[in-house]
Amino acid sequence: MEQRETVLCAASAYEKKFYLNEDFFGLPQEVKDELKIMCVLFTEDVGGIVELLFDEDGELTFRTTADEGDYLYDEIGSVLKVKALQREKADLLNELQMYYKLIFLAEFEED
């Protein structure tokens, strides 16, 4: 069975871009701004690419990657930064997870 993930947002230090999945354009502007700030600052601090994803159960997770040969990417720093964000932004992340489960997964439970 194929694992289903939904990208909430992502940022890249390489392209200097932020991406927000259009399915989430209905989120309040303050939440979208907070996600953008959080992801862009993450890539400015440690480099690479950061993605916030919902797994098939609706759990919100972070995924970080870096280009092969990117010697400036701070792998240890990325793990520490993710843990710090999970602690500091726990309310926001929990609310996003609840929103996703109620809005997006409720459709599949009715089938």
MMTF fields as JSON, N, C-alpha, C and O atoms, coordinates in Angstrom:
{
  "mmtfVersion": "1.0.0",
  "mmtfProducer": "UNKNOWN",
  "numBonds": 443,
  "numAtoms": 444,
  "numGroups": 111,
  "numChains": 1,
  "numModels": 1,
  "chainsPerModel": [1],
  "groupsPerChain": [111],
  "chainIdList": ["A"],
  "bondAtomList": [4, 2, 8, 6, 12, 10, 16, 14, 20, 18, 24, 22, 28, 26, 32, 30, 36, 34, 40, 38, 44, 42, 48, 46, 52, 50, 56, 54, 60, 58, 64, 62, 68, 66, 72, 70, 76, 74, 80, 78, 84, 82, 88, 86, 92, 90, 96, 94, 100, 98, 104, 102, 108, 106, 112, 110, 116, 114, 120, 118, 124, 122, 128, 126, 132, 130, 136, 134, 140, 138, 144, 142, 148, 146, 152, 150, 156, 154, 160, 158, 164, 162, 168, 166, 172, 170, 176, 174, 180, 178, 184, 182, 188, 186, 192, 190, 196, 194, 200, 198, 204, 202, 208, 206, 212, 210, 216, 214, 220, 218, 224, 222, 228, 226, 232, 230, 236, 234, 240, 238, 244, 242, 248, 246, 252, 250, 256, 254, 260, 258, 264, 262, 268, 266, 272, 270, 276, 274, 280, 278, 284, 282, 288, 286, 292, 290, 296, 294, 300, 298, 304, 302, 308, 306, 312, 310, 316, 314, 320, 318, 324, 322, 328, 326, 332, 330, 336, 334, 340, 338, 344, 342, 348, 346, 352, 350, 356, 354, 360, 358, 364, 362, 368, 366, 372, 370, 376, 374, 380, 378, 384, 382, 388, 386, 392, 390, 396, 394, 400, 398, 404, 402, 408, 406, 412, 410, 416, 414, 420, 418, 424, 422, 428, 426, 432, 430, 436, 434, 440, 438],
  "bondOrderList": [1, 1, 1, 1, 1, 1, 1, 1, 1, 1, 1, 1, 1, 1, 1, 1, 1, 1, 1, 1, 1, 1, 1, 1, 1, 1, 1, 1, 1, 1, 1, 1, 1, 1, 1, 1, 1, 1, 1, 1, 1, 1, 1, 1, 1, 1, 1, 1, 1, 1, 1, 1, 1, 1, 1, 1, 1, 1, 1, 1, 1, 1, 1, 1, 1, 1, 1, 1, 1, 1, 1, 1, 1, 1, 1, 1, 1, 1, 1, 1, 1, 1, 1, 1, 1, 1, 1, 1, 1, 1, 1, 1, 1, 1, 1, 1, 1, 1, 1, 1, 1, 1, 1, 1, 1, 1, 1, 1, 1, 1],
  "groupList": [{"groupName": "MET", "atomNameList": ["N", "CA", "C", "O"], "elementList": ["N", "C", "C", "O"], "formalChargeList": [0, 0, 0, 0], "bondAtomList": [1, 0, 2, 1, 3, 2], "bondOrderList": [1, 1, 2], "singleLetterCode": "M", "chemCompType": "L-PEPTIDE LINKING"}, {"groupName": "GLU", "atomNameList": ["N", "CA", "C", "O"], "elementList": ["N", "C", "C", "O"], "formalChargeList": [0, 0, 0, 0], "bondAtomList": [1, 0, 2, 1, 3, 2], "bondOrderList": [1, 1, 2], "singleLetterCode": "E", "chemCompType": "L-PEPTIDE LINKING"}, {"groupName": "GLN", "atomNameList": ["N", "CA", "C", "O"], "elementList": ["N", "C", "C", "O"], "formalChargeList": [0, 0, 0, 0], "bondAtomList": [1, 0, 2, 1, 3, 2], "bondOrderList": [1, 1, 2], "singleLetterCode": "Q", "chemCompType": "L-PEPTIDE LINKING"}, {"groupName": "ARG", "atomNameList": ["N", "CA", "C", "O"], "elementList": ["N", "C", "C", "O"], "formalChargeList": [0, 0, 0, 0], "bondAtomList": [1, 0, 2, 1, 3, 2], "bondOrderList": [1, 1, 2], "singleLetterCode": "R", "chemCompType": "L-PEPTIDE LINKING"}, {"groupName": "THR", "atomNameList": ["N", "CA", "C", "O"], "elementList": ["N", "C", "C", "O"], "formalChargeList": [0, 0, 0, 0], "bondAtomList": [1, 0, 2, 1, 3, 2], "bondOrderList": [1, 1, 2], "singleLetterCode": "T", "chemCompType": "L-PEPTIDE LINKING"}, {"groupName": "VAL", "atomNameList": ["N", "CA", "C", "O"], "elementList": ["N", "C", "C", "O"], "formalChargeList": [0, 0, 0, 0], "bondAtomList": [1, 0, 2, 1, 3, 2], "bondOrderList": [1, 1, 2], "singleLetterCode": "V", "chemCompType": "L-PEPTIDE LINKING"}, {"groupName": "LEU", "atomNameList": ["N", "CA", "C", "O"], "elementList": ["N", "C", "C", "O"], "formalChargeList": [0, 0, 0, 0], "bondAtomList": [1, 0, 2, 1, 3, 2], "bondOrderList": [1, 1, 2], "singleLetterCode": "L", "chemCompType": "L-PEPTIDE LINKING"}, {"groupName": "CYS", "atomNameList": ["N", "CA", "C", "O"], "elementList": ["N", "C", "C", "O"], "formalChargeList": [0, 0, 0, 0], "bondAtomList": [1, 0, 2, 1, 3, 2], "bondOrderList": [1, 1, 2], "singleLetterCode": "C", "chemCompType": "L-PEPTIDE LINKING"}, {"groupName": "ALA", "atomNameList": ["N", "CA", "C", "O"], "elementList": ["N", "C", "C", "O"], "formalChargeList": [0, 0, 0, 0], "bondAtomList": [1, 0, 2, 1, 3, 2], "bondOrderList": [1, 1, 2], "singleLetterCode": "A", "chemCompType": "L-PEPTIDE LINKING"}, {"groupName": "SER", "atomNameList": ["N", "CA", "C", "O"], "elementList": ["N", "C", "C", "O"], "formalChargeList": [0, 0, 0, 0], "bondAtomList": [1, 0, 2, 1, 3, 2], "bondOrderList": [1, 1, 2], "singleLetterCode": "S", "chemCompType": "L-PEPTIDE LINKING"}, {"groupName": "TYR", "atomNameList": ["N", "CA", "C", "O"], "elementList": ["N", "C", "C", "O"], "formalChargeList": [0, 0, 0, 0], "bondAtomList": [1, 0, 2, 1, 3, 2], "bondOrderList": [1, 1, 2], "singleLetterCode": "Y", "chemCompType": "L-PEPTIDE LINKING"}, {"groupName": "LYS", "atomNameList": ["N", "CA", "C", "O"], "elementList": ["N", "C", "C", "O"], "formalChargeList": [0, 0, 0, 0], "bondAtomList": [1, 0, 2, 1, 3, 2], "bondOrderList": [1, 1, 2], "singleLetterCode": "K", "chemCompType": "L-PEPTIDE LINKING"}, {"groupName": "PHE", "atomNameList": ["N", "CA", "C", "O"], "elementList": ["N", "C", "C", "O"], "formalChargeList": [0, 0, 0, 0], "bondAtomList": [1, 0, 2, 1, 3, 2], "bondOrderList": [1, 1, 2], "singleLetterCode": "F", "chemCompType": "L-PEPTIDE LINKING"}, {"groupName": "ASN", "atomNameList": ["N", "CA", "C", "O"], "elementList": ["N", "C", "C", "O"], "formalChargeList": [0, 0, 0, 0], "bondAtomList": [1, 0, 2, 1, 3, 2], "bondOrderList": [1, 1, 2], "singleLetterCode": "N", "chemCompType": "L-PEPTIDE LINKING"}, {"groupName": "ASP", "atomNameList": ["N", "CA", "C", "O"], "elementList": ["N", "C", "C", "O"], "formalChargeList": [0, 0, 0, 0], "bondAtomList": [1, 0, 2, 1, 3, 2], "bondOrderList": [1, 1, 2], "singleLetterCode": "D", "chemCompType": "L-PEPTIDE LINKING"}, {"groupName": "GLY", "atomNameList": ["N", "CA", "C", "O"], "elementList": ["N", "C", "C", "O"], "formalChargeList": [0, 0, 0, 0], "bondAtomList": [1, 0, 2, 1, 3, 2], "bondOrderList": [1, 1, 2], "singleLetterCode": "G", "chemCompType": "PEPTIDE LINKING"}, {"groupName": "PRO", "atomNameList": ["N", "CA", "C", "O"], "elementList": ["N", "C", "C", "O"], "formalChargeList": [0, 0, 0, 0], "bondAtomList": [1, 0, 2, 1, 3, 2], "bondOrderList": [1, 1, 2], "singleLetterCode": "P", "chemCompType": "L-PEPTIDE LINKING"}, {"groupName": "ILE", "atomNameList": ["N", "CA", "C", "O"], "elementList": ["N", "C", "C", "O"], "formalChargeList": [0, 0, 0, 0], "bondAtomList": [1, 0, 2, 1, 3, 2], "bondOrderList": [1, 1, 2], "singleLetterCode": "I", "chemCompType": "L-PEPTIDE LINKING"}],
  "groupTypeList": [0, 1, 2, 3, 1, 4, 5, 6, 7, 8, 8, 9, 8, 10, 1, 11, 11, 12, 10, 6, 13, 1, 14, 12, 12, 15, 6, 16, 2, 1, 5, 11, 14, 1, 6, 11, 17, 0, 7, 5, 6, 12, 4, 1, 14, 5, 15, 15, 17, 5, 1, 6, 6, 12, 14, 1, 14, 15, 1, 6, 4, 12, 3, 4, 4, 8, 14, 1, 15, 14, 10, 6, 10, 14, 1, 17, 15, 9, 5, 6, 11, 5, 11, 8, 6, 2, 3, 1, 11, 8, 14, 6, 6, 13, 1, 6, 2, 0, 10, 10, 11, 6, 17, 12, 6, 8, 1, 12, 1, 1, 14],
  "groupIdList": [1, 2, 3, 4, 5, 6, 7, 8, 9, 10, 11, 12, 13, 14, 15, 16, 17, 18, 19, 20, 21, 22, 23, 24, 25, 26, 27, 28, 29, 30, 31, 32, 33, 34, 35, 36, 37, 38, 39, 40, 41, 42, 43, 44, 45, 46, 47, 48, 49, 50, 51, 52, 53, 54, 55, 56, 57, 58, 59, 60, 61, 62, 63, 64, 65, 66, 67, 68, 69, 70, 71, 72, 73, 74, 75, 76, 77, 78, 79, 80, 81, 82, 83, 84, 85, 86, 87, 88, 89, 90, 91, 92, 93, 94, 95, 96, 97, 98, 99, 100, 101, 102, 103, 104, 105, 106, 107, 108, 109, 110, 111],
  "secStructList": [7, 7, 7, 7, 7, 3, 3, 3, 3, 3, 3, 3, 6, 6, 6, 6, 3, 3, 3, 3, 7, 4, 4, 4, 6, 6, 1, 7, 2, 2, 2, 2, 2, 2, 2, 2, 2, 2, 2, 2, 2, 2, 2, 2, 2, 2, 7, 1, 3, 3, 3, 3, 3, 3, 7, 6, 6, 7, 7, 3, 3, 3, 3, 3, 3, 7, 7, 6, 6, 7, 6, 6, 7, 7, 2, 2, 2, 2, 2, 2, 2, 2, 2, 2, 2, 2, 2, 2, 6, 2, 2, 2, 2, 2, 2, 2, 2, 2, 2, 2, 0, 0, 0, 0, 0, 2, 2, 2, 2, 2, 7],
  "xCoordList": [0.845, 0.0, 0.883, 1.859, 0.54, 1.326, 1.06, -0.087, 2.145, 2.016, 1.574, 2.092, 0.636, 0.104, 0.554, 0.272, 1.244, 1.675, 1.122, 0.951, 0.847, 0.395, 1.351, 1.538, 1.949, 2.856, 2.022, 1.156, 2.287, 1.658, 2.424, 1.847, 3.741, 4.571, 6.025, 6.386, 6.845, 8.265, 9.035, 8.481, 10.33, 11.223, 12.559, 12.982, 13.213, 14.496, 15.538, 15.32, 16.674, 17.785, 18.438, 19.077, 18.286, 18.921, 18.203, 18.832, 16.881, 16.096, 15.599, 15.04, 15.806, 15.328, 13.83, 13.358, 13.085, 11.642, 10.907, 11.432, 9.655, 8.732, 7.539, 7.076, 7.044, 5.897, 4.828, 5.118, 3.601, 2.451, 1.486, 1.075, 1.121, 0.179, -1.116, -1.663, -1.598, -2.799, -4.033, -4.997, -4.029, -5.145, -5.286, -6.332, -4.225, -4.222, -4.292, -4.026, -4.647, -4.771, -5.872, -5.873, -6.807, -7.901, -7.524, -8.333, -6.296, -5.838, -5.786, -5.591, -5.957, -5.837, -4.461, -3.46, -4.433, -3.186, -2.085, -0.914, -2.456, -1.448, -0.76, 0.444, -1.528, -0.968, -0.047, 1.051, -0.482, 0.363, 1.654, 2.727, 1.554, 2.747, 3.694, 4.908, 3.143, 3.959, 4.674, 5.844, 3.984, 4.611, 5.751, 6.817, 5.517, 6.551, 7.777, 8.903, 7.566, 8.684, 9.444, 10.674, 8.712, 9.322, 10.185, 11.323, 9.657, 10.39, 11.573, 12.65, 11.378, 12.463, 13.606, 14.772, 13.286, 14.339, 15.064, 16.269, 14.33, 14.947, 16.025, 17.155, 15.679, 16.651, 17.786, 18.899, 17.514, 18.587, 19.573, 20.775, 19.065, 19.922, 20.752, 21.956, 20.106, 20.812, 21.012, 21.785, 20.329, 20.455, 19.506, 18.626, 19.696, 18.909, 17.47, 17.131, 16.631, 15.2, 14.439, 14.809, 13.401, 12.537, 11.119, 10.641, 10.456, 9.069, 8.271, 8.755, 7.06, 6.109, 5.079, 4.446, 4.914, 4.068, 3.061, 3.327, 1.91, 0.944, 1.055, 1.007, 1.206, 1.24, -0.191, -1.142, -0.346, -1.681, -2.611, -3.829, -2.056, -2.866, -3.136, -3.812, -2.603, -2.811, -1.799, -1.978, -0.733, 0.315, 1.227, 1.66, 1.516, 2.361, 3.818, 4.18, 4.644, 6.063, 6.922, 6.459, 8.169, 9.161, 10.036, 10.348, 10.427, 11.42, 12.461, 12.125, 13.711, 14.782, 15.693, 15.981, 16.139, 17.054, 18.056, 17.866, 19.128, 20.145, 20.695, 20.707, 21.144, 21.781, 23.065, 23.77, 23.351, 24.608, 25.754, 25.739, 26.718, 27.853, 27.646, 28.506, 26.522, 26.291, 26.99, 26.42, 28.199, 29.003, 28.625, 29.095, 27.792, 27.349, 26.105, 25.756, 25.434, 24.236, 24.61, 25.544, 23.887, 24.156, 23.16, 22.065, 23.55, 22.644, 22.277, 21.109, 23.245, 22.972, 22.11, 21.167, 22.443, 21.655, 20.217, 19.312, 19.989, 18.622, 17.794, 16.626, 18.382, 17.672, 17.334, 16.22, 18.314, 18.091, 17.036, 16.205, 17.073, 16.116, 14.701, 13.751, 14.554, 13.23, 12.684, 11.523, 13.505, 13.057, 12.669, 11.684, 13.451, 13.138, 11.815, 11.002, 11.589, 10.335, 9.154, 8.09, 9.33, 8.247, 7.876, 6.714, 8.849, 8.608, 8.011, 7.005, 8.63, 8.223, 6.905, 6.144, 6.63, 5.429, 4.424, 3.627, 4.46, 3.594, 2.119, 1.396, 1.659, 0.243, -0.14, -1.148, 0.653, 0.392, 0.394, -0.517, 1.404, 1.518, 0.373, -0.133, -0.044, -1.177, -2.482, -3.307, -2.669, -3.875, -3.917, -4.978, -2.769, -2.71, -3.025, -3.711, -2.526, -2.782, -4.275, -4.852, -4.892, -6.323, -7.133, -8.085, -6.755, -7.419, -7.369, -8.385, -6.194, -6.04, -6.91, -7.572, -6.909, -7.696, -9.194, -9.924, -9.65, -11.071, -11.521, -12.582, -10.71, -11.114, -10.796, -11.63, -9.607, -9.17, -9.42, -9.807, -9.22, -9.403, -10.85, -11.215, -11.675, -13.087, -13.766, -14.674, -13.342, -13.905, -13.716, -14.609, -12.569, -12.246, -12.917, -13.149, -13.223, -13.887, -15.343, -15.923, -15.943, -17.342, -17.565, -18.672, -16.549, -16.693, -17.061, -17.215],
  "yCoordList": [-1.191, 0.0, 1.244, 1.324, 2.19, 3.409, 4.368, 4.611, 4.909, 5.91, 7.225, 7.626, 7.887, 9.145, 10.282, 10.283, 11.237, 12.422, 13.653, 13.684, 14.666, 15.941, 17.005, 17.163, 17.728, 18.81, 20.017, 20.466, 20.53, 21.769, 22.949, 23.818, 22.969, 24.057, 23.6, 22.568, 24.384, 24.06, 25.339, 26.326, 25.296, 26.41, 25.824, 24.773, 26.529, 26.079, 27.182, 28.32, 26.818, 27.758, 27.922, 28.941, 26.934, 26.958, 27.901, 28.675, 27.821, 28.657, 29.939, 30.808, 30.054, 31.219, 31.412, 32.518, 30.287, 30.334, 29.631, 28.733, 30.075, 29.453, 28.957, 29.635, 27.776, 27.19, 26.865, 26.264, 27.262, 26.88, 26.151, 26.694, 24.927, 24.126, 24.916, 25.43, 25.01, 25.805, 25.272, 26.016, 24.026, 23.49, 24.192, 24.106, 24.892, 25.544, 27.07, 27.766, 27.594, 29.041, 29.613, 30.812, 28.78, 29.226, 29.439, 29.929, 29.074, 29.316, 30.815, 31.601, 31.225, 32.654, 33.194, 32.48, 34.448, 35.071, 35.009, 34.83, 35.157, 35.109, 33.746, 33.661, 32.685, 31.332, 31.154, 30.612, 31.601, 31.496, 32.29, 31.831, 33.474, 34.287, 33.588, 33.589, 32.996, 32.297, 31.099, 30.853, 30.36, 29.223, 29.692, 29.076, 30.785, 31.307, 31.741, 31.389, 32.494, 32.956, 31.767, 31.729, 30.802, 29.634, 28.856, 28.498, 28.602, 27.81, 28.565, 27.995, 29.833, 30.616, 30.8, 30.662, 31.108, 31.236, 29.91, 29.89, 28.812, 27.494, 27.316, 26.94, 27.584, 27.383, 28.407, 28.121, 29.578, 30.563, 30.113, 30.353, 29.459, 29.0, 27.777, 27.744, 26.767, 25.495, 25.133, 24.226, 25.826, 25.538, 24.438, 24.019, 23.979, 22.871, 23.224, 24.362, 22.202, 22.317, 21.79, 20.761, 22.471, 21.995, 21.891, 22.77, 20.787, 20.56, 20.222, 19.507, 20.731, 20.305, 19.452, 19.9, 18.212, 17.235, 16.633, 16.486, 16.289, 15.489, 14.07, 13.856, 13.084, 11.697, 11.202, 11.963, 9.946, 9.429, 9.417, 9.347, 9.484, 9.543, 10.971, 11.185, 11.952, 13.349, 13.912, 15.016, 13.161, 13.646, 14.601, 14.296, 15.744, 16.76, 16.476, 16.359, 16.367, 16.07, 17.036, 17.668, 17.13, 17.915, 16.955, 15.858, 17.37, 16.633, 17.641, 18.669, 17.331, 18.199, 17.413, 16.239, 18.079, 17.464, 18.508, 19.711, 18.004, 18.903, 18.28, 17.06, 19.128, 18.646, 17.91, 18.281, 16.865, 16.152, 17.118, 17.837, 17.126, 18.024, 19.4, 20.27, 19.611, 20.89, 20.834, 20.368, 21.304, 21.229, 22.289, 22.246, 23.227, 24.256, 23.834, 24.46, 22.769, 22.283, 21.739, 20.948, 22.161, 21.764, 20.673, 20.97, 19.417, 18.303, 18.22, 18.022, 18.365, 18.336, 19.528, 19.399, 20.681, 21.876, 21.738, 22.281, 21.015, 20.845, 20.015, 20.325, 18.968, 18.139, 18.964, 18.898, 19.741, 20.581, 21.65, 21.944, 22.226, 23.268, 22.707, 23.354, 21.509, 20.876, 20.657, 20.965, 20.133, 19.899, 21.198, 21.249, 22.251, 23.555, 24.092, 24.615, 23.972, 24.441, 23.63, 24.188, 22.322, 21.491, 21.894, 21.798, 22.337, 22.771, 24.182, 24.426, 25.103, 26.512, 26.766, 27.645, 26.024, 26.229, 25.1, 24.822, 24.448, 23.283, 23.609, 22.814, 24.756, 25.112, 25.249, 24.693, 25.98, 26.171, 24.831, 24.549, 24.012, 22.731, 21.795, 21.082, 21.784, 20.956, 21.427, 20.608, 22.733, 23.272, 22.961, 22.647, 23.046, 22.689, 21.211, 20.842, 20.385, 18.95, 18.664, 17.851, 19.33, 19.156, 19.647, 18.989, 20.79, 21.346, 20.339, 20.071, 19.788, 18.833, 17.599, 17.131, 17.077, 15.878, 16.145, 15.295, 17.307, 17.626, 17.949, 17.506, 18.719, 19.184, 18.173, 17.916, 17.605, 16.756, 15.272, 14.572, 14.778, 13.359, 12.98, 11.815, 13.922, 13.643, 13.16, 12.332, 13.662, 13.249, 11.745, 11.065, 11.243, 9.847, 8.92, 7.749, 9.415, 8.584, 8.335, 7.343, 9.219, 9.078, 8.007, 7.478, 7.665, 6.678, 5.309, 4.384],
  "zCoordList": [0.0, 0.0, 0.0, 0.746, -0.824, -0.969, 0.187, 0.561, 0.744, 1.805, 1.184, 0.142, 1.805, 1.3, 2.2, 3.399, 1.628, 2.371, 1.682, 0.463, 2.488, 1.959, 2.464, 3.67, 1.542, 1.91, 2.318, 1.568, 3.497, 3.952, 3.371, 2.717, 3.62, 3.119, 3.074, 3.64, 2.394, 2.271, 1.981, 1.496, 2.29, 1.961, 1.537, 2.019, 0.624, 0.105, 0.231, -0.185, 0.814, 0.894, -0.47, -0.733, -1.335, -2.653, -3.615, -4.337, -3.61, -4.525, -3.871, -4.54, -2.549, -1.795, -2.013, -2.278, -1.892, -2.112, -0.993, -0.336, -0.796, 0.138, -0.666, -1.584, -0.321, -1.001, 0.034, 1.068, -0.245, 0.563, -0.354, -1.38, 0.005, -0.768, -0.93, 0.045, -2.157, -2.426, -1.693, -1.516, -1.27, -0.49, 0.854, 1.498, 1.278, 2.584, 2.486, 3.467, 1.31, 1.15, 2.034, 2.312, 2.479, 3.331, 4.789, 5.577, 5.152, 6.521, 6.794, 5.867, 8.044, 8.37, 7.962, 8.016, 7.561, 7.094, 8.149, 7.816, 9.42, 10.49, 10.537, 10.777, 10.306, 10.316, 9.115, 9.249, 7.956, 6.751, 6.932, 6.54, 7.522, 7.77, 8.742, 8.54, 9.79, 10.783, 10.163, 10.458, 9.314, 8.625, 7.734, 7.693, 7.023, 6.126, 6.919, 6.566, 7.976, 8.807, 9.381, 9.338, 9.917, 10.536, 9.527, 9.832, 8.358, 7.359, 6.758, 6.583, 6.445, 5.848, 6.84, 6.471, 8.094, 9.1, 9.324, 9.574, 9.235, 9.363, 8.298, 8.611, 7.044, 5.962, 6.011, 5.568, 6.539, 6.701, 7.773, 7.656, 8.821, 9.919, 9.56, 9.811, 8.969, 8.754, 7.296, 6.987, 6.392, 4.973, 4.534, 5.287, 3.314, 2.787, 2.494, 2.17, 2.619, 2.341, 3.546, 4.112, 3.936, 5.01, 4.467, 3.751, 4.827, 4.44, 5.689, 6.567, 5.768, 6.781, 6.061, 5.104, 6.53, 5.852, 6.815, 8.008, 6.281, 7.006, 6.474, 5.263, 7.381, 6.93, 6.737, 6.922, 6.369, 6.059, 7.267, 7.103, 8.482, 9.693, 10.156, 11.163, 9.418, 9.765, 10.741, 11.257, 11.001, 11.899, 11.136, 10.025, 11.728, 11.1, 11.443, 12.613, 10.418, 10.615, 9.807, 8.858, 10.205, 9.489, 8.687, 9.149, 7.494, 6.72, 6.235, 5.646, 6.491, 6.023, 5.096, 5.328, 4.046, 3.088, 2.632, 2.807, 2.043, 1.492, 0.219, 0.059, -0.668, -1.886, -1.525, -0.587, -2.284, -2.083, -2.367, -3.366, -1.504, -1.675, -1.063, -1.201, -0.39, 0.284, 1.64, 2.626, 1.673, 2.889, 3.918, 5.055, 3.532, 4.466, 5.248, 6.249, 4.788, 5.469, 6.843, 6.971, 7.855, 9.233, 9.647, 10.125, 9.459, 9.738, 11.215, 11.552, 12.082, 13.525, 13.917, 14.699, 13.367, 13.641, 13.185, 13.82, 12.087, 11.593, 12.564, 12.799, 13.129, 14.108, 15.35, 15.869, 15.819, 16.997, 16.725, 17.585, 15.532, 15.159, 15.074, 15.515, 14.511, 14.439, 15.845, 16.112, 16.739, 18.115, 18.806, 19.543, 18.563, 19.16, 18.613, 19.376, 17.317, 16.722, 17.232, 17.5, 17.37, 17.889, 19.312, 19.706, 20.069, 21.446, 21.462, 22.129, 20.731, 20.762, 20.046, 20.451, 19.008, 18.187, 18.37, 17.474, 19.533, 19.781, 19.572, 18.972, 20.053, 19.904, 18.436, 17.999, 17.685, 16.257, 15.526, 14.748, 15.766, 15.077, 15.44, 14.573, 16.704, 17.123, 16.483, 16.079, 16.39, 15.77, 14.274, 13.733, 13.607, 12.19, 11.983, 11.03, 12.866, 12.787, 12.981, 12.259, 13.951, 14.199, 12.99, 12.57, 12.442, 11.257, 10.112, 9.469, 9.86, 8.764, 8.98, 8.053, 10.197, 10.479, 10.323, 9.813, 10.754, 10.664, 9.244, 8.804, 8.536, 7.208, 6.111, 5.243, 6.145, 5.034, 5.271, 4.335, 6.455, 6.697, 6.963, 6.799, 7.365, 7.611, 6.342, 6.408, 5.181, 3.9, 3.689, 3.183, 4.074, 3.817, 4.824, 4.523, 5.987, 6.998, 6.648, 7.09, 5.86, 5.505, 4.462, 4.361, 3.677, 2.582, 3.079, 2.283]
}
